[in-house]
């Protein structure tokens, strides 16, 4: 095969040791999602381009079209219509729900961990191919609000079980800004969506510019001041309710929003204390959110942006007769690990699942070493047999290079002719029987460690 | 979102209960691959079309090209050159090895479980998007032959642990037919590759047609008879050596092949008795195999073809200075499960990971039910809380529809005010404490059962 190999910008690939970190993370994600009763779904990688184009703003710039090479000369796409790679997991899930509505039980809790593709210009932390891990609950016709409180608890559970470092999930309810804007009459002069869009730029352009743009759009300076005051409210407890009330604005939609967000924050305080804060600046750009919205930040890496976002939408999908409301949240797996693995903050203890290398006395003795390996595997210990009967020193280096902690020596005990196993980290070598030996729990699988930036000199 | 939803032919998607079967299978596959010391690798979905086109015969007809929609009007592909979706996992792995050769430790044992895409005409058991699970061992410069014996043992281990039914792994060594063909002089008259290609059609066209084609290609009737006699040899033990010797052909390449295949069959007899048979008809179409080749059949479904194939290749990749020999085998996951799930022969015991539904007395009592769920999850039991405080009968039906075996009733014990849990299959309801209750091991996760075709009336 040809020798010209170049990495493709935006299509990251991991080395085996980095992949072990990703696998461990995805194991935790899946375990937590399943503990919370979410069912796994996988959708095909392609959707009709027509379906993809309708969603997500300027998505048309980002879509990868897919065409059979053999069909290009004749017609593009063929009988299936033109196809494109999905750019998120929400659009295909909405289609899956419509396609299988008669066979699914609602409310339907599903998780989906898959690659998605976007043809954007690659930059740090932004990829053209990346993995997302989504949960959504979707109802047929209606969806109780308590699921909006459950979503961030699931996410907090994931990040309590995997050493990403300190994180905070910021929540808001779209009805709160909407209620306030309507309460001060901005819905008639400027429009709720326009105000949301301008206030959403607060972090980027600052308060003065936001005020300027609001006024330019038709708001009074007093109205603009209320919008900014609202966006500055952030509390880890129910204090936000008082602070919003203190703005002196009245509107039934605002009342609804405050009650809904209070329920989310209350559940957070009980089940994930310190992890969930009300932040009334959070809006999420997408138009289809109608209730709670979520963003997640890693403390110390706020500039990296949210690596886990979502919200409530009243119309995930509709077939004209039934509307399917939903609430969902999506972990940007590649984005998060691109940061933590890329900066060396998460490392795996070895490059292979193998905990033991079974040494080889000579090639004719391979059946004995293979039998040892089979006995170890039967008891759940991952292992491999040395590739060749090289000097033991060389066999030990084979294990060292891969981070395999134990080397097994068949028949090494001079007195009994029994086996011995050596912990090559300590040098300790003891008698052992493959049919009874217990690999220490900490070594059974590669371990993943969070390295603090200051202490990054270790292994 | 639009209501027009149509399945795409060749892009199968599973319902949640079917997906549970697939997940369980992939869990077993991964567990066994890791027990044998294979490291996980994932490669990007796309490769330069140029790289894909060089491989796999008429692959150009099957490749899906990938282009940014926004780039189409200007230029096709852009600076990265034209891209296509990979059609197997071997081509991208070979590229990965070359790209990362300096960072990998050889011999390198990797597994890879990913989707692949082929633009072929879809038909039963053939998809345009499907999942493969590959293992390969690749060496730098050299690769010991014992890895050829290890491959089918790993596969046998997978299928012993997952209830697919009876299977057999058929092995051959390319050097045996090559040695025989050369021993009778066919290499000079017809050519080894041509003879292989014709004999490979034996199952499809029958012995007479094979003889005819061999003779037409320049073989004598006697030479053709030897080829056919060789292809009919099939033994579950070392008997094939005698039978080949009885053909009376002599060639050093034949000697090598017999010795190599004997080692594979001997290891199989020891570690996977009854699962590995020498079948000298197996050739595998691909030109690059140079040693052992593998095919796997499900007994009773032989017409479905091989669902797990591979072999030894002396040049998986080369960078001009180093050649990387390898041996690998690939499980056609979608193909196998498409048969077993599609025909209803494998079923999951429920549609969700949840083992328990925590009932809800009334909506105001939700915090108590949520606390029960949290306690169950902390001890590893997947569960969910009822979506609404409907009548208990309706809540039980919610669990029944999904196959959730237990319903938990907070505060149901009239005397103590404690909780009770009901096995809704038996109706048995007992007192229980969420902080100590053990979900029976058999119910912790959905179970997967092989249903015999004749007994397919059961659940």
mmCIF file of C-alpha atoms in Angstrom, chain A residues 14-311:
data_model
loop_
_atom_site.group_PDB
_atom_site.id
_atom_site.type_symbol
_atom_site.label_atom_id
_atom_site.label_comp_id
_atom_site.label_asym_id
_atom_site.label_seq_id
_atom_site.Cartn_x
_atom_site.Cartn_y
_atom_site.Cartn_z
ATOM 1 C CA UNK A 14 -6.164 8.714 19.169
ATOM 2 C CA UNK A 15 -3.195 6.573 20.068
ATOM 3 C CA UNK A 16 -4.061 3.375 21.986
ATOM 4 C CA UNK A 17 -3.275 4.919 25.383
ATOM 5 C CA UNK A 18 -5.444 7.968 24.636
ATOM 6 C CA UNK A 19 -8.202 5.766 23.318
ATOM 7 C CA UNK A 20 -8.273 3.936 26.664
ATOM 8 C CA UNK A 21 -9.154 7.259 28.332
ATOM 9 C CA UNK A 22 -11.956 7.806 25.821
ATOM 10 C CA UNK A 23 -13.255 4.266 26.285
ATOM 11 C CA UNK A 24 -13.294 4.628 30.051
ATOM 12 C CA UNK A 25 -15.194 7.888 29.746
ATOM 13 C CA UNK A 26 -17.724 6.389 27.347
ATOM 14 C CA UNK A 27 -18.136 3.400 29.693
ATOM 15 C CA UNK A 28 -19.048 5.750 32.530
ATOM 16 C CA UNK A 29 -21.383 7.747 30.294
ATOM 17 C CA UNK A 30 -23.178 4.618 29.165
ATOM 18 C CA UNK A 31 -23.360 3.155 32.664
ATOM 19 C CA UNK A 32 -24.906 6.307 34.098
ATOM 20 C CA UNK A 33 -27.323 6.743 31.205
ATOM 21 C CA UNK A 34 -28.489 3.157 31.654
ATOM 22 C CA UNK A 35 -28.755 3.469 35.435
ATOM 23 C CA UNK A 36 -31.183 6.306 34.740
ATOM 24 C CA UNK A 37 -33.223 4.075 32.445
ATOM 25 C CA UNK A 38 -32.236 5.479 29.056
ATOM 26 C CA UNK A 39 -32.321 2.993 26.153
ATOM 27 C CA UNK A 40 -29.593 2.963 23.523
ATOM 28 C CA UNK A 41 -30.430 3.965 19.978
ATOM 29 C CA UNK A 42 -28.104 4.246 17.013
ATOM 30 C CA UNK A 43 -29.202 5.929 13.842
ATOM 31 C CA UNK A 44 -27.643 5.624 10.402
ATOM 32 C CA UNK A 45 -24.917 8.153 9.586
ATOM 33 C CA UNK A 46 -26.804 9.666 6.642
ATOM 34 C CA UNK A 47 -30.029 11.596 6.257
ATOM 35 C CA UNK A 48 -31.619 13.118 3.192
ATOM 36 C CA UNK A 49 -29.904 16.482 2.652
ATOM 37 C CA UNK A 50 -33.337 18.052 2.445
ATOM 38 C CA UNK A 51 -34.010 17.019 6.055
ATOM 39 C CA UNK A 52 -30.628 18.258 7.248
ATOM 40 C CA UNK A 53 -30.919 21.592 5.474
ATOM 41 C CA UNK A 54 -34.086 22.585 7.286
ATOM 42 C CA UNK A 55 -32.384 22.674 10.684
ATOM 43 C CA UNK A 56 -29.742 24.479 12.662
ATOM 44 C CA UNK A 57 -29.441 27.886 11.045
ATOM 45 C CA UNK A 58 -26.511 28.014 8.634
ATOM 46 C CA UNK A 59 -26.180 24.254 8.707
ATOM 47 C CA UNK A 60 -26.044 24.110 4.919
ATOM 48 C CA UNK A 61 -22.489 25.399 5.038
ATOM 49 C CA UNK A 62 -21.479 22.558 7.338
ATOM 50 C CA UNK A 63 -23.049 19.508 5.745
ATOM 51 C CA UNK A 64 -21.013 16.787 4.085
ATOM 52 C CA UNK A 65 -22.861 15.405 1.094
ATOM 53 C CA UNK A 66 -22.495 11.692 0.347
ATOM 54 C CA UNK A 67 -22.656 10.256 -3.153
ATOM 55 C CA UNK A 68 -21.718 6.907 -4.626
ATOM 56 C CA UNK A 69 -18.668 7.527 -6.793
ATOM 57 C CA UNK A 70 -20.049 5.159 -9.410
ATOM 58 C CA UNK A 71 -23.292 7.175 -9.577
ATOM 59 C CA UNK A 72 -21.670 10.570 -10.027
ATOM 60 C CA UNK A 73 -21.214 10.395 -13.745
ATOM 61 C CA UNK A 74 -24.897 9.550 -14.284
ATOM 62 C CA UNK A 75 -27.049 11.243 -11.729
ATOM 63 C CA UNK A 76 -26.331 12.637 -8.300
ATOM 64 C CA UNK A 77 -27.824 10.739 -5.366
ATOM 65 C CA UNK A 78 -30.054 8.357 -7.243
ATOM 66 C CA UNK A 79 -33.456 7.175 -6.147
ATOM 67 C CA UNK A 80 -32.868 7.875 -2.458
ATOM 68 C CA UNK A 81 -32.462 11.594 -3.047
ATOM 69 C CA UNK A 82 -29.294 13.341 -2.068
ATOM 70 C CA UNK A 83 -27.783 12.176 1.226
ATOM 71 C CA UNK A 84 -25.609 13.935 3.774
ATOM 72 C CA UNK A 85 -23.779 12.958 6.972
ATOM 73 C CA UNK A 86 -25.683 13.993 10.101
ATOM 74 C CA UNK A 87 -24.231 17.033 11.908
ATOM 75 C CA UNK A 88 -25.844 16.253 15.263
ATOM 76 C CA UNK A 89 -27.861 13.449 16.871
ATOM 77 C CA UNK A 90 -31.080 15.407 17.391
ATOM 78 C CA UNK A 91 -32.187 15.644 13.767
ATOM 79 C CA UNK A 92 -31.757 11.894 13.142
ATOM 80 C CA UNK A 93 -33.412 11.048 16.468
ATOM 81 C CA UNK A 94 -36.426 13.215 15.606
ATOM 82 C CA UNK A 95 -36.712 11.326 12.316
ATOM 83 C CA UNK A 96 -36.288 7.971 14.118
ATOM 84 C CA UNK A 97 -39.125 8.885 16.491
ATOM 85 C CA UNK A 98 -41.463 9.701 13.609
ATOM 86 C CA UNK A 99 -40.446 6.604 11.678
ATOM 87 C CA UNK A 100 -40.926 4.256 14.643
ATOM 88 C CA UNK A 101 -43.596 6.101 16.628
ATOM 89 C CA UNK A 102 -45.943 3.108 16.489
ATOM 90 C CA UNK A 103 -43.302 0.801 17.951
ATOM 91 C CA UNK A 104 -41.908 3.018 20.714
ATOM 92 C CA UNK A 105 -43.292 3.500 24.232
ATOM 93 C CA UNK A 106 -43.719 7.132 25.269
ATOM 94 C CA UNK A 107 -42.368 8.912 27.192
ATOM 95 C CA UNK A 108 -39.301 7.426 25.525
ATOM 96 C CA UNK A 109 -35.915 7.872 27.200
ATOM 97 C CA UNK A 110 -33.065 7.256 24.804
ATOM 98 C CA UNK A 111 -29.325 7.781 24.741
ATOM 99 C CA UNK A 112 -27.197 7.900 21.646
ATOM 100 C CA UNK A 113 -23.397 7.932 21.432
ATOM 101 C CA UNK A 114 -22.161 8.407 17.890
ATOM 102 C CA UNK A 115 -19.896 10.323 15.588
ATOM 103 C CA UNK A 116 -21.204 13.408 13.809
ATOM 104 C CA UNK A 117 -19.656 15.409 10.999
ATOM 105 C CA UNK A 118 -19.454 19.128 10.214
ATOM 106 C CA UNK A 119 -17.542 20.656 7.351
ATOM 107 C CA UNK A 120 -16.556 23.719 9.367
ATOM 108 C CA UNK A 121 -13.100 25.205 9.363
ATOM 109 C CA UNK A 122 -11.174 23.152 11.947
ATOM 110 C CA UNK A 123 -9.703 25.003 14.936
ATOM 111 C CA UNK A 124 -8.594 24.130 18.469
ATOM 112 C CA UNK A 125 -11.338 22.060 20.090
ATOM 113 C CA UNK A 126 -13.499 22.115 16.946
ATOM 114 C CA UNK A 127 -13.463 19.047 14.750
ATOM 115 C CA UNK A 128 -14.966 17.927 11.469
ATOM 116 C CA UNK A 129 -15.626 14.469 12.879
ATOM 117 C CA UNK A 130 -16.427 14.152 16.565
ATOM 118 C CA UNK A 131 -18.331 12.061 19.098
ATOM 119 C CA UNK A 132 -21.417 13.231 20.942
ATOM 120 C CA UNK A 133 -23.281 11.510 23.757
ATOM 121 C CA UNK A 134 -26.911 12.599 23.945
ATOM 122 C CA UNK A 135 -29.818 11.838 26.227
ATOM 123 C CA UNK A 136 -33.348 12.907 25.387
ATOM 124 C CA UNK A 137 -36.771 12.181 26.801
ATOM 125 C CA UNK A 138 -39.516 12.559 24.261
ATOM 126 C CA UNK A 139 -43.242 12.417 24.852
ATOM 127 C CA UNK A 140 -46.181 11.912 22.500
ATOM 128 C CA UNK A 141 -48.334 15.016 22.765
ATOM 129 C CA UNK A 142 -47.088 16.008 26.219
ATOM 130 C CA UNK A 143 -43.996 15.735 28.390
ATOM 131 C CA UNK A 144 -44.023 16.375 32.157
ATOM 132 C CA UNK A 145 -41.730 19.162 33.359
ATOM 133 C CA UNK A 146 -39.954 16.983 35.927
ATOM 134 C CA UNK A 147 -37.797 15.518 33.173
ATOM 135 C CA UNK A 148 -36.250 18.980 32.825
ATOM 136 C CA UNK A 149 -34.959 18.617 36.392
ATOM 137 C CA UNK A 150 -33.675 15.088 35.746
ATOM 138 C CA UNK A 151 -31.378 15.936 32.815
ATOM 139 C CA UNK A 152 -28.697 17.876 34.739
ATOM 140 C CA UNK A 153 -28.759 15.267 37.531
ATOM 141 C CA UNK A 154 -27.803 12.584 35.015
ATOM 142 C CA UNK A 155 -24.981 14.750 33.701
ATOM 143 C CA UNK A 156 -23.756 15.562 37.218
ATOM 144 C CA UNK A 157 -23.765 11.822 37.945
ATOM 145 C CA UNK A 158 -21.520 11.219 34.891
ATOM 146 C CA UNK A 159 -19.001 13.847 35.905
ATOM 147 C CA UNK A 160 -18.930 12.781 39.552
ATOM 148 C CA UNK A 161 -17.832 9.335 38.377
ATOM 149 C CA UNK A 162 -15.132 10.380 35.927
ATOM 150 C CA UNK A 163 -12.203 12.569 36.945
ATOM 151 C CA UNK A 164 -12.709 15.588 34.691
ATOM 152 C CA UNK A 165 -12.173 18.062 37.536
ATOM 153 C CA UNK A 166 -14.573 20.644 38.911
ATOM 154 C CA UNK A 167 -17.563 21.492 36.777
ATOM 155 C CA UNK A 168 -20.767 23.456 37.013
ATOM 156 C CA UNK A 169 -24.032 23.056 35.129
ATOM 157 C CA UNK A 170 -25.697 26.393 34.438
ATOM 158 C CA UNK A 171 -29.452 26.382 34.002
ATOM 159 C CA UNK A 172 -31.988 28.922 32.937
ATOM 160 C CA UNK A 173 -35.573 28.807 31.728
ATOM 161 C CA UNK A 174 -36.412 30.529 28.460
ATOM 162 C CA UNK A 175 -39.720 31.630 29.976
ATOM 163 C CA UNK A 176 -37.936 33.890 32.463
ATOM 164 C CA UNK A 177 -36.357 36.303 29.960
ATOM 165 C CA UNK A 178 -39.435 35.993 27.771
ATOM 166 C CA UNK A 179 -41.699 36.897 30.718
ATOM 167 C CA UNK A 180 -39.493 39.821 31.720
ATOM 168 C CA UNK A 181 -39.219 41.171 28.157
ATOM 169 C CA UNK A 182 -42.966 40.890 27.740
ATOM 170 C CA UNK A 183 -43.562 42.372 31.188
ATOM 171 C CA UNK A 184 -41.700 45.535 30.223
ATOM 172 C CA UNK A 185 -43.316 45.656 26.778
ATOM 173 C CA UNK A 186 -40.270 44.728 24.707
ATOM 174 C CA UNK A 187 -42.258 42.066 22.850
ATOM 175 C CA UNK A 188 -44.149 44.801 21.054
ATOM 176 C CA UNK A 189 -41.295 47.211 20.309
ATOM 177 C CA UNK A 190 -38.289 44.972 19.620
ATOM 178 C CA UNK A 191 -39.504 41.373 19.767
ATOM 179 C CA UNK A 192 -38.498 38.677 22.252
ATOM 180 C CA UNK A 193 -36.266 36.757 19.852
ATOM 181 C CA UNK A 194 -34.291 39.864 18.899
ATOM 182 C CA UNK A 195 -33.716 40.830 22.534
ATOM 183 C CA UNK A 196 -32.584 37.268 23.357
ATOM 184 C CA UNK A 197 -30.184 37.307 20.444
ATOM 185 C CA UNK A 198 -28.640 40.625 21.490
ATOM 186 C CA UNK A 199 -28.369 39.759 25.208
ATOM 187 C CA UNK A 200 -26.815 36.396 24.270
ATOM 188 C CA UNK A 201 -23.770 38.366 23.011
ATOM 189 C CA UNK A 202 -23.082 39.808 26.478
ATOM 190 C CA UNK A 203 -19.960 37.716 27.091
ATOM 191 C CA UNK A 204 -18.531 38.569 23.699
ATOM 192 C CA UNK A 205 -19.276 42.265 23.290
ATOM 193 C CA UNK A 206 -19.869 43.544 26.840
ATOM 194 C CA UNK A 207 -22.674 45.417 28.587
ATOM 195 C CA UNK A 208 -22.237 48.787 26.856
ATOM 196 C CA UNK A 209 -22.470 47.319 23.385
ATOM 197 C CA UNK A 210 -25.502 45.220 24.385
ATOM 198 C CA UNK A 211 -27.243 48.340 25.710
ATOM 199 C CA UNK A 212 -26.347 50.208 22.512
ATOM 200 C CA UNK A 213 -27.744 47.439 20.291
ATOM 201 C CA UNK A 214 -30.928 47.098 22.358
ATOM 202 C CA UNK A 215 -31.557 50.819 22.154
ATOM 203 C CA UNK A 216 -30.781 50.836 18.459
ATOM 204 C CA UNK A 217 -33.350 48.042 18.057
ATOM 205 C CA UNK A 218 -36.000 50.181 19.716
ATOM 206 C CA UNK A 219 -35.660 49.572 23.478
ATOM 207 C CA UNK A 220 -35.656 52.429 25.982
ATOM 208 C CA UNK A 221 -32.549 52.788 28.191
ATOM 209 C CA UNK A 222 -34.686 51.647 31.141
ATOM 210 C CA UNK A 223 -35.832 48.513 29.299
ATOM 211 C CA UNK A 224 -32.245 47.760 28.310
ATOM 212 C CA UNK A 225 -31.142 48.156 31.920
ATOM 213 C CA UNK A 226 -33.712 45.594 33.072
ATOM 214 C CA UNK A 227 -32.522 43.107 30.430
ATOM 215 C CA UNK A 228 -28.930 43.515 31.586
ATOM 216 C CA UNK A 229 -29.829 43.292 35.262
ATOM 217 C CA UNK A 230 -31.694 40.052 34.579
ATOM 218 C CA UNK A 231 -28.722 38.589 32.704
ATOM 219 C CA UNK A 232 -26.432 39.275 35.659
ATOM 220 C CA UNK A 233 -28.433 37.153 38.107
ATOM 221 C CA UNK A 234 -26.640 33.952 39.072
ATOM 222 C CA UNK A 235 -27.289 31.941 42.230
ATOM 223 C CA UNK A 236 -26.493 28.421 43.392
ATOM 224 C CA UNK A 237 -29.739 28.332 45.373
ATOM 225 C CA UNK A 238 -33.292 29.660 45.040
ATOM 226 C CA UNK A 239 -32.067 33.236 45.655
ATOM 227 C CA UNK A 240 -32.518 34.034 41.966
ATOM 228 C CA UNK A 241 -36.304 34.128 42.481
ATOM 229 C CA UNK A 242 -36.039 37.048 44.932
ATOM 230 C CA UNK A 243 -33.565 38.861 42.714
ATOM 231 C CA UNK A 244 -35.812 38.584 39.677
ATOM 232 C CA UNK A 245 -38.808 39.701 41.717
ATOM 233 C CA UNK A 246 -36.775 42.708 42.818
ATOM 234 C CA UNK A 247 -36.694 43.884 39.197
ATOM 235 C CA UNK A 248 -40.359 44.705 39.707
ATOM 236 C CA UNK A 249 -41.592 43.117 36.473
ATOM 237 C CA UNK A 250 -44.916 41.230 36.370
ATOM 238 C CA UNK A 251 -45.976 38.697 33.753
ATOM 239 C CA UNK A 252 -47.671 35.273 33.944
ATOM 240 C CA UNK A 253 -44.984 33.728 31.692
ATOM 241 C CA UNK A 254 -42.349 34.992 34.114
ATOM 242 C CA UNK A 255 -44.198 33.337 37.013
ATOM 243 C CA UNK A 256 -44.263 30.062 35.115
ATOM 244 C CA UNK A 257 -40.565 30.310 34.306
ATOM 245 C CA UNK A 258 -39.536 31.087 37.883
ATOM 246 C CA UNK A 259 -41.522 28.179 39.219
ATOM 247 C CA UNK A 260 -40.068 25.801 36.630
ATOM 248 C CA UNK A 261 -36.470 26.881 37.186
ATOM 249 C CA UNK A 262 -36.926 26.737 40.955
ATOM 250 C CA UNK A 263 -37.936 23.067 40.611
ATOM 251 C CA UNK A 264 -34.781 22.324 38.591
ATOM 252 C CA UNK A 265 -32.517 24.142 41.051
ATOM 253 C CA UNK A 266 -34.242 22.532 44.048
ATOM 254 C CA UNK A 267 -33.700 19.024 42.639
ATOM 255 C CA UNK A 268 -30.087 19.978 41.887
ATOM 256 C CA UNK A 269 -29.479 21.194 45.444
ATOM 257 C CA UNK A 270 -30.816 17.916 46.780
ATOM 258 C CA UNK A 271 -29.176 15.390 44.449
ATOM 259 C CA UNK A 272 -26.131 17.193 43.044
ATOM 260 C CA UNK A 273 -25.241 19.844 45.631
ATOM 261 C CA UNK A 274 -22.973 22.595 44.327
ATOM 262 C CA UNK A 275 -23.129 21.394 40.727
ATOM 263 C CA UNK A 276 -26.186 23.193 39.387
ATOM 264 C CA UNK A 277 -26.541 26.970 39.390
ATOM 265 C CA UNK A 278 -29.235 29.235 38.017
ATOM 266 C CA UNK A 279 -27.574 31.570 35.522
ATOM 267 C CA UNK A 280 -30.093 33.837 33.842
ATOM 268 C CA UNK A 281 -27.616 34.856 31.154
ATOM 269 C CA UNK A 282 -27.748 31.398 29.528
ATOM 270 C CA UNK A 283 -29.973 31.466 26.441
ATOM 271 C CA UNK A 284 -28.577 28.907 23.952
ATOM 272 C CA UNK A 285 -28.697 30.208 20.436
ATOM 273 C CA UNK A 286 -31.189 27.766 18.967
ATOM 274 C CA UNK A 287 -34.697 29.016 18.438
ATOM 275 C CA UNK A 288 -36.435 25.772 19.273
ATOM 276 C CA UNK A 289 -35.797 25.741 23.028
ATOM 277 C CA UNK A 290 -38.940 26.660 24.965
ATOM 278 C CA UNK A 291 -38.182 25.844 28.629
ATOM 279 C CA UNK A 292 -35.096 24.918 30.643
ATOM 280 C CA UNK A 293 -31.745 25.359 28.924
ATOM 281 C CA UNK A 294 -28.396 23.933 30.055
ATOM 282 C CA UNK A 295 -24.709 24.736 29.649
ATOM 283 C CA UNK A 296 -21.777 23.088 31.407
ATOM 284 C CA UNK A 297 -18.345 24.479 32.147
ATOM 285 C CA UNK A 298 -15.155 23.017 33.472
ATOM 286 C CA UNK A 299 -13.814 25.291 36.183
ATOM 287 C CA UNK A 300 -10.467 26.714 35.154
ATOM 288 C CA UNK A 301 -11.336 26.139 31.495
ATOM 289 C CA UNK A 302 -14.305 28.477 31.090
ATOM 290 C CA UNK A 303 -12.846 29.921 27.885
ATOM 291 C CA UNK A 304 -13.157 26.454 26.322
ATOM 292 C CA UNK A 305 -16.917 27.053 26.394
ATOM 293 C CA UNK A 306 -19.740 24.677 27.208
ATOM 294 C CA UNK A 307 -18.983 20.989 26.640
ATOM 295 C CA UNK A 308 -22.467 19.807 27.525
ATOM 296 C CA UNK A 309 -25.593 21.714 26.504
ATOM 297 C CA UNK A 310 -29.236 21.289 25.707
ATOM 298 C CA UNK A 311 -32.728 22.197 26.689
#
